[in-house]
Coordinates of C-alpha atoms and ligand atoms in Angstrom, one line a residue:
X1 CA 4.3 -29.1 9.8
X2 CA 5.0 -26.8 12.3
X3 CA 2.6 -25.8 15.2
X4 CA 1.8 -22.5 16.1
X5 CA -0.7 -20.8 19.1
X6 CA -1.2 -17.0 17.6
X7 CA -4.3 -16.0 18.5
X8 CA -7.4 -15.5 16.4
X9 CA -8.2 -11.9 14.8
X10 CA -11.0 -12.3 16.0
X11 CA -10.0 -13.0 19.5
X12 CA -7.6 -10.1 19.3
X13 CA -10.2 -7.7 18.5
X14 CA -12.7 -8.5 21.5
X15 CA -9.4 -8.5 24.0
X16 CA -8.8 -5.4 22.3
X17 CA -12.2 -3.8 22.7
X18 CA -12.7 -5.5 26.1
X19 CA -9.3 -3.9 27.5
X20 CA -10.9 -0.7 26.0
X21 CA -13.7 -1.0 27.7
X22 CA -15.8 -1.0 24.4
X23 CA -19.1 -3.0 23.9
X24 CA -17.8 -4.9 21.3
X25 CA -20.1 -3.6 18.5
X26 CA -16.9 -2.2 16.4
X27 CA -15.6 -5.8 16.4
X28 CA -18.9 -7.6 15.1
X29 CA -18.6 -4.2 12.3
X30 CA -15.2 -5.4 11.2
X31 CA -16.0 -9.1 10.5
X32 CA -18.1 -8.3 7.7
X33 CA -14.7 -6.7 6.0
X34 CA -13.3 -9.9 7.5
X35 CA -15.9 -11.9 5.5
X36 CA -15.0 -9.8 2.6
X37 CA -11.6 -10.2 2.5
X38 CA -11.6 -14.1 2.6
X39 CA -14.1 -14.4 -0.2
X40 CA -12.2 -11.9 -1.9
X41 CA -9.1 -14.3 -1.4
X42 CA -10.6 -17.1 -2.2
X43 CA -11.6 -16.0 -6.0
X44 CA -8.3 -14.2 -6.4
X45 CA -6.6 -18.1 -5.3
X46 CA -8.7 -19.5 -7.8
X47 CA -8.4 -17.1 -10.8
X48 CA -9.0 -18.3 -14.1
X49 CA -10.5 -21.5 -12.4
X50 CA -13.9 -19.9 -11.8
X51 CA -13.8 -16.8 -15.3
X52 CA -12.8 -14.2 -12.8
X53 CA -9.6 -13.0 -14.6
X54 CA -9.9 -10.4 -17.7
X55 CA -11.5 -7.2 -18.7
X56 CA -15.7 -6.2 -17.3
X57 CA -15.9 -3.7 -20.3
X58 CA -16.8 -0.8 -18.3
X59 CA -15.2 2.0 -17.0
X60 CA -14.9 4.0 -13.6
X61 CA -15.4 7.1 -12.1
X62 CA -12.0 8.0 -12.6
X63 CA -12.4 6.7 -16.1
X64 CA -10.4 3.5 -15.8
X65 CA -10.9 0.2 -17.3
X66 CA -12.7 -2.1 -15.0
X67 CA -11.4 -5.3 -14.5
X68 CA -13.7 -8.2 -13.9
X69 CA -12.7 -8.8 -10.1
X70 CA -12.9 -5.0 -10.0
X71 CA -16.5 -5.1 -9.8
X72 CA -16.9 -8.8 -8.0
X73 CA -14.4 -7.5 -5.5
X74 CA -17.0 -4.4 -4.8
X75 CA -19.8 -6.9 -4.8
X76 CA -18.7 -8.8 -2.8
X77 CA -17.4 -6.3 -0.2
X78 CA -20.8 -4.6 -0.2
X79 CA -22.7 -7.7 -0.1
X80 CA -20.6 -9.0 3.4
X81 CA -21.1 -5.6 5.3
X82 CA -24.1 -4.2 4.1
X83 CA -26.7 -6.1 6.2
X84 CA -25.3 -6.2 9.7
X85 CA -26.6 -2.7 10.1
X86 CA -22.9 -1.6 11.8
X87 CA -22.8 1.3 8.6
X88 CA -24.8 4.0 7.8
X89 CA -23.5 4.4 4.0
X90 CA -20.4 3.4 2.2
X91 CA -18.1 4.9 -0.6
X92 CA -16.0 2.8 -3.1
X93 CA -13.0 3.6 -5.2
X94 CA -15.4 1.8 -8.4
X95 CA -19.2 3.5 -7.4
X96 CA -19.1 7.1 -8.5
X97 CA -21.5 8.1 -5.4
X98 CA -22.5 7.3 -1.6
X99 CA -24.1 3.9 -1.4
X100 CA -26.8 4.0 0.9
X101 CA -28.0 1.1 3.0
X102 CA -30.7 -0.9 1.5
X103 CA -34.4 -0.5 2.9
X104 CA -34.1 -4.0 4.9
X105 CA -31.4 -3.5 6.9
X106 CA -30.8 -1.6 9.9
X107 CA -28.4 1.4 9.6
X108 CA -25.6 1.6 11.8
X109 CA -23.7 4.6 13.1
X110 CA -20.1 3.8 11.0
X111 CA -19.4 4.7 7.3
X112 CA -16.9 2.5 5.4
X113 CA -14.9 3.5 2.1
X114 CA -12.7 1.1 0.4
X115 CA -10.8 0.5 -2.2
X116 CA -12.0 -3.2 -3.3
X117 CA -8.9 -4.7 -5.5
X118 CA -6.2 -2.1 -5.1
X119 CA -3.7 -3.0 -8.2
X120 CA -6.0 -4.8 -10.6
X121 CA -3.4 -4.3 -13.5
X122 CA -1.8 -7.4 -11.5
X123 CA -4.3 -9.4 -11.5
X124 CA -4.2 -11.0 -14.8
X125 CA -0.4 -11.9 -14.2
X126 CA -0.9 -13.3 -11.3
X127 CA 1.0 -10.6 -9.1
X128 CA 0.0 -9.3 -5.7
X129 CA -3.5 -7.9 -4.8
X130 CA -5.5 -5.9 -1.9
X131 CA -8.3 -4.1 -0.5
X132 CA -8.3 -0.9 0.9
X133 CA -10.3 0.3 3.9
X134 CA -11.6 2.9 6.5
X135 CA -14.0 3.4 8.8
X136 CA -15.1 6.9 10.0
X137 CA -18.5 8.0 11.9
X138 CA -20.8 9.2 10.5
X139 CA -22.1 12.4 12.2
X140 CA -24.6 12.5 14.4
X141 CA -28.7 11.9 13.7
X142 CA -27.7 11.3 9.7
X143 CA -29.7 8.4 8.3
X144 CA -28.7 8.8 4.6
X145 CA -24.9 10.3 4.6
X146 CA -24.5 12.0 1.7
X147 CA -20.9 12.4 0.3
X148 CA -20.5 15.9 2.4
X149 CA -20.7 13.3 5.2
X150 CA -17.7 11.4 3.8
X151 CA -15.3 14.4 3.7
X152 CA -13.7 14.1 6.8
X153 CA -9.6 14.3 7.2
X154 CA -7.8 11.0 7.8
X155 CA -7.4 11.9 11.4
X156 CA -11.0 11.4 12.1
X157 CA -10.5 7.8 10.6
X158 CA -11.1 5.6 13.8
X159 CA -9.4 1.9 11.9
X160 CA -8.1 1.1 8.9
X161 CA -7.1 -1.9 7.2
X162 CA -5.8 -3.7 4.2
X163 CA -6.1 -7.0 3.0
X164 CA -2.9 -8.3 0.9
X165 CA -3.6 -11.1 -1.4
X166 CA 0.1 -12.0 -2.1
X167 CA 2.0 -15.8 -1.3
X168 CA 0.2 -15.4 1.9
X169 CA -3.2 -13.7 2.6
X170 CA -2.4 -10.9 5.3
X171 CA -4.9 -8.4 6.8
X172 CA -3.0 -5.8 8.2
X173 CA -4.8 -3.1 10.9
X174 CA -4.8 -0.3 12.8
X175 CA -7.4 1.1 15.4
X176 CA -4.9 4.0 16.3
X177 CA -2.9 2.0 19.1
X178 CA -0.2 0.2 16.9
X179 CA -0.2 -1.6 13.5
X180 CA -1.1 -5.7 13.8
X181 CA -0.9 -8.5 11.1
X182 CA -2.8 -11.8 10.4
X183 CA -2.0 -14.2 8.4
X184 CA -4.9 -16.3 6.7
X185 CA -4.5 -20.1 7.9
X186 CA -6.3 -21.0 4.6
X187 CA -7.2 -24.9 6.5
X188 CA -9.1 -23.5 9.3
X189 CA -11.0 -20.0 7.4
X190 CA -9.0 -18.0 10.2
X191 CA -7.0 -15.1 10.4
X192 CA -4.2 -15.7 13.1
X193 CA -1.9 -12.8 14.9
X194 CA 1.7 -13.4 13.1
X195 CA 3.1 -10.1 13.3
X196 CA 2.3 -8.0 16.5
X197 CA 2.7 -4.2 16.6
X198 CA 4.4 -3.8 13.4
X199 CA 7.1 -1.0 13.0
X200 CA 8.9 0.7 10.1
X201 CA 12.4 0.7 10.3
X202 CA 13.3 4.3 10.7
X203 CA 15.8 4.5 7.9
X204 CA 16.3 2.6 4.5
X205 CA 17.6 2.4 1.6
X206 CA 14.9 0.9 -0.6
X207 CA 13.2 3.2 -2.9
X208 CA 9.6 2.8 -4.7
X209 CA 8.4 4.6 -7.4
X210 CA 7.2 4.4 -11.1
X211 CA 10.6 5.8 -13.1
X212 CA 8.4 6.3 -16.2
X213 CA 6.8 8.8 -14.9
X214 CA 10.2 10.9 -14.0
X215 CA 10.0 13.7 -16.9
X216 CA 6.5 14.9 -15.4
X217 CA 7.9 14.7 -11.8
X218 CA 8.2 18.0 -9.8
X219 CA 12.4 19.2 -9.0
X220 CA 12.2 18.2 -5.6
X221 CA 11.6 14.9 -6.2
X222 CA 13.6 14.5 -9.6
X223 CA 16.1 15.6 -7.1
X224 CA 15.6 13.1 -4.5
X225 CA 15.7 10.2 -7.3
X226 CA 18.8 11.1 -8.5
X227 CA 20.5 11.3 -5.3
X228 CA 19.4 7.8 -5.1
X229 CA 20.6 7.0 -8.2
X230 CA 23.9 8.3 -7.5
X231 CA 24.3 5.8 -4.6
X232 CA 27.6 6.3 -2.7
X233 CA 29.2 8.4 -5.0
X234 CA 26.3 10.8 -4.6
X235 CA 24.9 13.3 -1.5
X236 CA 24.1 10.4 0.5
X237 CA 26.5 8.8 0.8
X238 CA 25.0 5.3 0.0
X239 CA 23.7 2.6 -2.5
X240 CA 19.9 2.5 -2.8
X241 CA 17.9 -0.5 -4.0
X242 CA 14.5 0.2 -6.2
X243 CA 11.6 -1.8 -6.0
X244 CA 8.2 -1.4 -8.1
X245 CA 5.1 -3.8 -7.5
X246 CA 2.7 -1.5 -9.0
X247 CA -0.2 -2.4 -6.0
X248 CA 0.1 -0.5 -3.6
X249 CA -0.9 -2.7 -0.7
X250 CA 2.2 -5.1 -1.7
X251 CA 4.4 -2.0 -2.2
X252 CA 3.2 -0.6 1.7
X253 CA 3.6 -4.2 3.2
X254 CA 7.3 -4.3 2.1
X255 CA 7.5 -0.9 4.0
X256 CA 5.9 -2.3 7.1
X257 CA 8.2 -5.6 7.3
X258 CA 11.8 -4.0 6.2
X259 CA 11.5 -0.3 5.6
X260 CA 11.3 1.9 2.6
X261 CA 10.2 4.9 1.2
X262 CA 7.1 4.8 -1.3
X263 CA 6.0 7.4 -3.5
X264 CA 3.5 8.3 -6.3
X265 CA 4.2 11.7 -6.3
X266 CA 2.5 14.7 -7.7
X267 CA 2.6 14.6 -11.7
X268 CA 2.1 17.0 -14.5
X269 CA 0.5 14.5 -16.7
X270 CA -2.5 13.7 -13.7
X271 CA -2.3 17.7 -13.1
X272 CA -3.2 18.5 -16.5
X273 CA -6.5 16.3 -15.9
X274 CA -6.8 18.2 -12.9
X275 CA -5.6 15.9 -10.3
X276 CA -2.7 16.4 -8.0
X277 CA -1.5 12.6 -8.5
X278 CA -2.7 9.2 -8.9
X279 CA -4.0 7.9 -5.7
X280 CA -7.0 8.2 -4.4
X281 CA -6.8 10.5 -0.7
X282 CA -9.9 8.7 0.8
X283 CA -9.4 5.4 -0.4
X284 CA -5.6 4.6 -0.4
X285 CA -3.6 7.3 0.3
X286 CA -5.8 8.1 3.9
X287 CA -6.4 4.7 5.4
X288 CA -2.3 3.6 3.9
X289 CA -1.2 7.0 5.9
X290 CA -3.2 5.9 9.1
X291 CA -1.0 2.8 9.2
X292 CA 2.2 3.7 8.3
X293 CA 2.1 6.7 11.0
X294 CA 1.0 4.2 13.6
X295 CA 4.0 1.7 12.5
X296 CA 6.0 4.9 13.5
X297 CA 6.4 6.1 9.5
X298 CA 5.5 9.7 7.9
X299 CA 3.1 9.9 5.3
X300 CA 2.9 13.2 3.5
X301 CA 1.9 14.8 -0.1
X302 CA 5.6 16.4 0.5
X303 CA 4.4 20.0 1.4
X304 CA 1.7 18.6 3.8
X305 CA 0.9 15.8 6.3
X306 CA -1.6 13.3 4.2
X307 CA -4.1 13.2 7.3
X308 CA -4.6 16.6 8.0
X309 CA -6.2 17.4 4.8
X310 CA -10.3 17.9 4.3
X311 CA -11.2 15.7 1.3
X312 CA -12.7 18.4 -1.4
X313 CA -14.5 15.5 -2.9
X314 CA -15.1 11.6 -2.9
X315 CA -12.5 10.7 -5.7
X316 CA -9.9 13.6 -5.3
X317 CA -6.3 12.4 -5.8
X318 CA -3.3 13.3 -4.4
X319 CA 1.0 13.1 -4.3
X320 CA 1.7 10.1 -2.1
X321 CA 5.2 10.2 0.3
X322 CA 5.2 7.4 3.0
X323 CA 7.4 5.4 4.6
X324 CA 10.9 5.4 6.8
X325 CA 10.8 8.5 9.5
X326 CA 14.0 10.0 8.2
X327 CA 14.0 9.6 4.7
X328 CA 10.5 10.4 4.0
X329 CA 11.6 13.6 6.3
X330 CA 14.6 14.2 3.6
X331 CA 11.9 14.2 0.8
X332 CA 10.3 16.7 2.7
X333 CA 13.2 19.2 3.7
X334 CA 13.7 19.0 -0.3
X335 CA 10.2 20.6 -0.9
X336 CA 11.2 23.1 1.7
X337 CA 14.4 24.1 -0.1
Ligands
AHG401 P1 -6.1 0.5 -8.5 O1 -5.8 -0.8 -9.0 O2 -7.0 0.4 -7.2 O3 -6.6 1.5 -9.5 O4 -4.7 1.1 -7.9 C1 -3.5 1.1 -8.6 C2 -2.6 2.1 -8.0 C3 -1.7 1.6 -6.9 O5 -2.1 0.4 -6.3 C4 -0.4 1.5 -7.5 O6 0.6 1.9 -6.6 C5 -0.4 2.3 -8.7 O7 -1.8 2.5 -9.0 C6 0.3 1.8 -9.9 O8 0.4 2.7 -10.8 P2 1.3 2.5 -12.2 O9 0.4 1.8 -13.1 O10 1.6 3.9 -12.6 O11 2.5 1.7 -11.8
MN402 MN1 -5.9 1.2 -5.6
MN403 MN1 -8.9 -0.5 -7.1

């Protein structure tokens, strides 16, 4: 086996934070999502070993089918961060409204959202799965947030992370000076710098989107697909390759290592239900953007930068355009047109 000397995430985040001349709080705030993550890995590893595969029976906010590991993952991710009164209150893709801090533990002066399993339809086949975070502040002298507390614009966010559950485990963060990766050294129960300051590749030609959905697409982006489609025969003059995962973590991590363009863009079938698309804005689409503009990437809805918008409420969705500088900037130039 080969030996290897990256340094600890944990490690990494008090050089960080000591460079920064910070106290070292945020860090001690983060390994509860660190905590998290591992467990979350660890069940995920072990699947239909210890029952967690399969169906819960319930449904969501959103009014999607919970899977099982839906609601351990939310559990769990609760259970890890709640106590070491770093948060004030917490919001989750699977809770319809702010969960407060219980009684017995101190409150801290963070609020987290997440998304817990981000592409549970994989689970059961054994594809790729994450978790989704942020971390805002909550405003001053508030005890018990309530979700007006929540609705801050992705520019406010102050780190963001996700966790990939794929071949490897990989957390993946920002703090808002650069994009690093850890890999999870599964022996040791450690999280190890691999992939320092990651960057997207400014142009690509790897495309990711659900074609199914193409007929309740918008023309901008019909457009945009088709001139993919058309390769170098078409208006740009070269081939494109397609890729689909269908979690978004795994979809965003291929972005991150070679470039690519990912979008779930806005849809007449979700607009009809009165939603502008399918992701969620404060739990995917804001803490995703907050990476993939500090890996040097654009993240946009295709009229607007993702991070600039005011959340109207805790579950609103939107159209989702990220990736590669210039050709996200192409998809944009179309909505102009
Ligand atoms: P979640 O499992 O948290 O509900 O998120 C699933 C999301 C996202 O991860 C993925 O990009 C997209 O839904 C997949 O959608 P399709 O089923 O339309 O492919
Ligand atoms: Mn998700
Ligand atoms: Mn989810």
């Amino acid at each position: 086996m080969r030996l290897y000397k990256g340094k600890s995430l944990t490690q990494h985040l008090i050089e960080n934070q000591r460079a920064n001349g910070g106290s070292g709080a945020f860090s001690a705030a983060l390994n509860g999502v660190i905590m998290a993550c591992k467990r979350i890995s660890s069940l995920v590893d072990k699947g239909e070993l210890v029952g967690v595969l399969g169906e819960a029976g319930s449904s969501n906010i959103q009014g999607e089918d919970q899977k099982l590991l839906d609601i351990i993952s939310n559990e769990t991710f609760i259970g890890q961060t709640e106590w070491a009164g770093y948060f004030a209150g917490m919001a989750s893709e699977e809770m319809e409204d702010v969960y407060h801090i219980p009684a017995e533990y101190p409150v801290g002066k963070y609020l987290i959202t997440f998304d817990p399993l981000d592409g549970s339809s994989n689970i059961d086949v054994n594809v790729s799965v994450g978790t989704i975070f942020s971390i805002l502040r909550c405003p001053e002298n508030i005890e018990r947030p309530t979700t007006a507390d929540f609705l801050q614009p992705g520019t406010k966010q102050i780190c963001a992370g996700y966790c990939l559950y794929g071949s490897a485990t990989m957390m993946v963060l920002t703090m808002g000076n650069g994009v690093n990766g850890y890999t999870l050294d599964k022996d040791i129960g450690a999280f190890i710098l691999t992939h320092p300051d990651m960057k997207i590749p400014e142009s690509t030609n790897e495309f990711s989107i659900n074609m199914s959905n193409m007929r309740h697409w918008e023309k901008p982006v019909k457009k945009y697909i088709n001139e993919c489609l058309q390769g170098k025969e078409g208006a740009r003059g070269k081939d494109f390759n397609m890729r689909w995962v269908a979690s978004m973590v795994a979809d965003v991590h291929r972005l991150l290592v070679r470039g690519g363009i990912f979008l779930y863009p806005y849809d007449a079938k979700a607009a009809a239900k009165e939603m502008g698309g399918k992701l969620r804005l404060i739990y995917e689409a804001n803490p995703i953007s907050f990476i993939v503009e500090q890996a040097g990437g654009l993240a946009s809805t295709g009229r607007e930068r993702i991070m600039d918008i005011t959340p109207s409420e805790l579950h609103q969705r939107i159209p989702v355009v990220m990736g590669s500088r210039e050709e996200v900037q192409h998809v944009i130039n179309l909505h102009r047109a």
